[in-house]
Amino acid sequence: MKLSRPVSWFLLAFGVWSWVIWITFVKNLVADGSGLAFDDGRPTAYFWVHLLLAVVSFVLGTVVGAIGLRGLRALSRTS
């Protein structure tokens, strides 16, 4: 399958965006002072669920970004 240049750039940008957004979210989750993420210093179910969501998003963002990068590299070899 051959990806077009715009699609490859979109996939790469989506991968980078996913990392930026979720890193910010995890930082905010760890620094949470509202009591949602931690109860007496112990992580809550809210914390674990959202940490799992972040990890899955990191993995998916990496895979999608890598596909976009491979598409761009393939296009540069054929041009």
mmCIF file of C-alpha atoms in Angstrom:
data_model
loop_
_atom_site.group_PDB
_atom_site.id
_atom_site.type_symbol
_atom_site.label_atom_id
_atom_site.label_comp_id
_atom_site.label_asym_id
_atom_site.label_seq_id
_atom_site.Cartn_x
_atom_site.Cartn_y
_atom_site.Cartn_z
ATOM 1 C CA MET A 1 0.000 0.000 0.000
ATOM 2 C CA LYS A 2 1.321 3.414 -0.926
ATOM 3 C CA LEU A 3 0.413 6.455 1.163
ATOM 4 C CA SER A 4 0.167 9.922 -0.313
ATOM 5 C CA ARG A 5 2.327 12.727 1.036
ATOM 6 C CA PRO A 6 -0.592 14.532 2.769
ATOM 7 C CA VAL A 7 -1.783 11.321 4.425
ATOM 8 C CA SER A 8 1.748 10.484 5.583
ATOM 9 C CA TRP A 9 2.183 13.964 7.071
ATOM 10 C CA PHE A 10 -1.217 13.719 8.765
ATOM 11 C CA LEU A 11 -0.333 10.378 10.361
ATOM 12 C CA LEU A 12 3.035 11.680 11.549
ATOM 13 C CA ALA A 13 1.445 14.853 12.945
ATOM 14 C CA PHE A 14 -1.239 12.792 14.680
ATOM 15 C CA GLY A 15 1.426 10.638 16.339
ATOM 16 C CA VAL A 16 3.332 13.679 17.600
ATOM 17 C CA TRP A 17 0.123 15.388 18.730
ATOM 18 C CA SER A 18 -0.906 12.286 20.646
ATOM 19 C CA TRP A 19 2.376 12.269 22.574
ATOM 20 C CA VAL A 20 2.210 16.005 23.374
ATOM 21 C CA ILE A 21 -1.399 15.857 24.579
ATOM 22 C CA TRP A 22 -1.015 12.717 26.684
ATOM 23 C CA ILE A 23 2.289 13.747 28.258
ATOM 24 C CA THR A 24 0.576 16.929 29.409
ATOM 25 C CA PHE A 25 -2.375 14.913 30.699
ATOM 26 C CA VAL A 26 -0.178 12.487 32.654
ATOM 27 C CA LYS A 27 1.743 15.393 34.224
ATOM 28 C CA ASN A 28 -1.561 16.928 35.314
ATOM 29 C CA LEU A 29 -2.846 13.569 36.542
ATOM 30 C CA VAL A 30 0.209 13.007 38.739
ATOM 31 C CA ALA A 31 0.000 16.559 40.104
ATOM 32 C CA ASP A 32 -3.750 16.268 40.789
ATOM 33 C CA GLY A 33 -4.734 17.928 44.021
ATOM 34 C CA SER A 34 -8.506 17.518 43.778
ATOM 35 C CA GLY A 35 -8.587 14.047 45.270
ATOM 36 C CA LEU A 36 -9.714 12.298 42.112
ATOM 37 C CA ALA A 37 -6.356 10.667 41.298
ATOM 38 C CA PHE A 38 -5.062 10.130 44.837
ATOM 39 C CA ASP A 39 -6.756 9.336 48.117
ATOM 40 C CA ASP A 40 -4.431 9.834 51.102
ATOM 41 C CA GLY A 41 -1.451 9.506 48.781
ATOM 42 C CA ARG A 42 -2.649 6.228 47.260
ATOM 43 C CA PRO A 43 -3.659 6.046 43.572
ATOM 44 C CA THR A 44 -7.382 5.669 42.970
ATOM 45 C CA ALA A 45 -9.222 3.700 40.290
ATOM 46 C CA TYR A 46 -9.581 6.989 38.392
ATOM 47 C CA PHE A 47 -5.786 7.292 38.309
ATOM 48 C CA TRP A 48 -5.225 3.731 37.063
ATOM 49 C CA VAL A 49 -7.904 3.927 34.358
ATOM 50 C CA HIS A 50 -6.570 7.214 33.032
ATOM 51 C CA LEU A 51 -2.982 6.048 33.202
ATOM 52 C CA LEU A 52 -3.983 2.982 31.158
ATOM 53 C CA LEU A 53 -5.714 5.248 28.616
ATOM 54 C CA ALA A 54 -2.546 7.335 28.361
ATOM 55 C CA VAL A 55 -0.300 4.299 27.855
ATOM 56 C CA VAL A 56 -2.578 2.917 25.127
ATOM 57 C CA SER A 57 -2.609 6.342 23.461
ATOM 58 C CA PHE A 58 1.197 6.510 23.610
ATOM 59 C CA VAL A 59 1.423 3.123 21.891
ATOM 60 C CA LEU A 60 -1.171 3.977 19.243
ATOM 61 C CA GLY A 61 0.361 7.413 18.645
ATOM 62 C CA THR A 62 3.766 5.808 18.177
ATOM 63 C CA VAL A 63 2.424 3.220 15.725
ATOM 64 C CA VAL A 64 0.433 5.763 13.713
ATOM 65 C CA GLY A 65 3.369 8.206 13.650
ATOM 66 C CA ALA A 66 5.757 5.450 12.556
ATOM 67 C CA ILE A 67 3.428 4.532 9.678
ATOM 68 C CA GLY A 68 3.391 8.173 8.592
ATOM 69 C CA LEU A 69 7.174 8.399 8.833
ATOM 70 C CA ARG A 70 7.602 5.210 6.800
ATOM 71 C CA GLY A 71 5.223 6.622 4.193
ATOM 72 C CA LEU A 72 7.273 9.821 3.909
ATOM 73 C CA ARG A 73 10.527 7.880 3.659
ATOM 74 C CA ALA A 74 9.095 5.659 0.934
ATOM 75 C CA LEU A 75 7.938 8.716 -1.012
ATOM 76 C CA SER A 76 11.370 10.367 -0.742
ATOM 77 C CA ARG A 77 13.078 7.219 -2.118
ATOM 78 C CA THR A 78 10.795 7.133 -5.165
ATOM 79 C CA SER A 79 11.012 10.859 -5.941
#
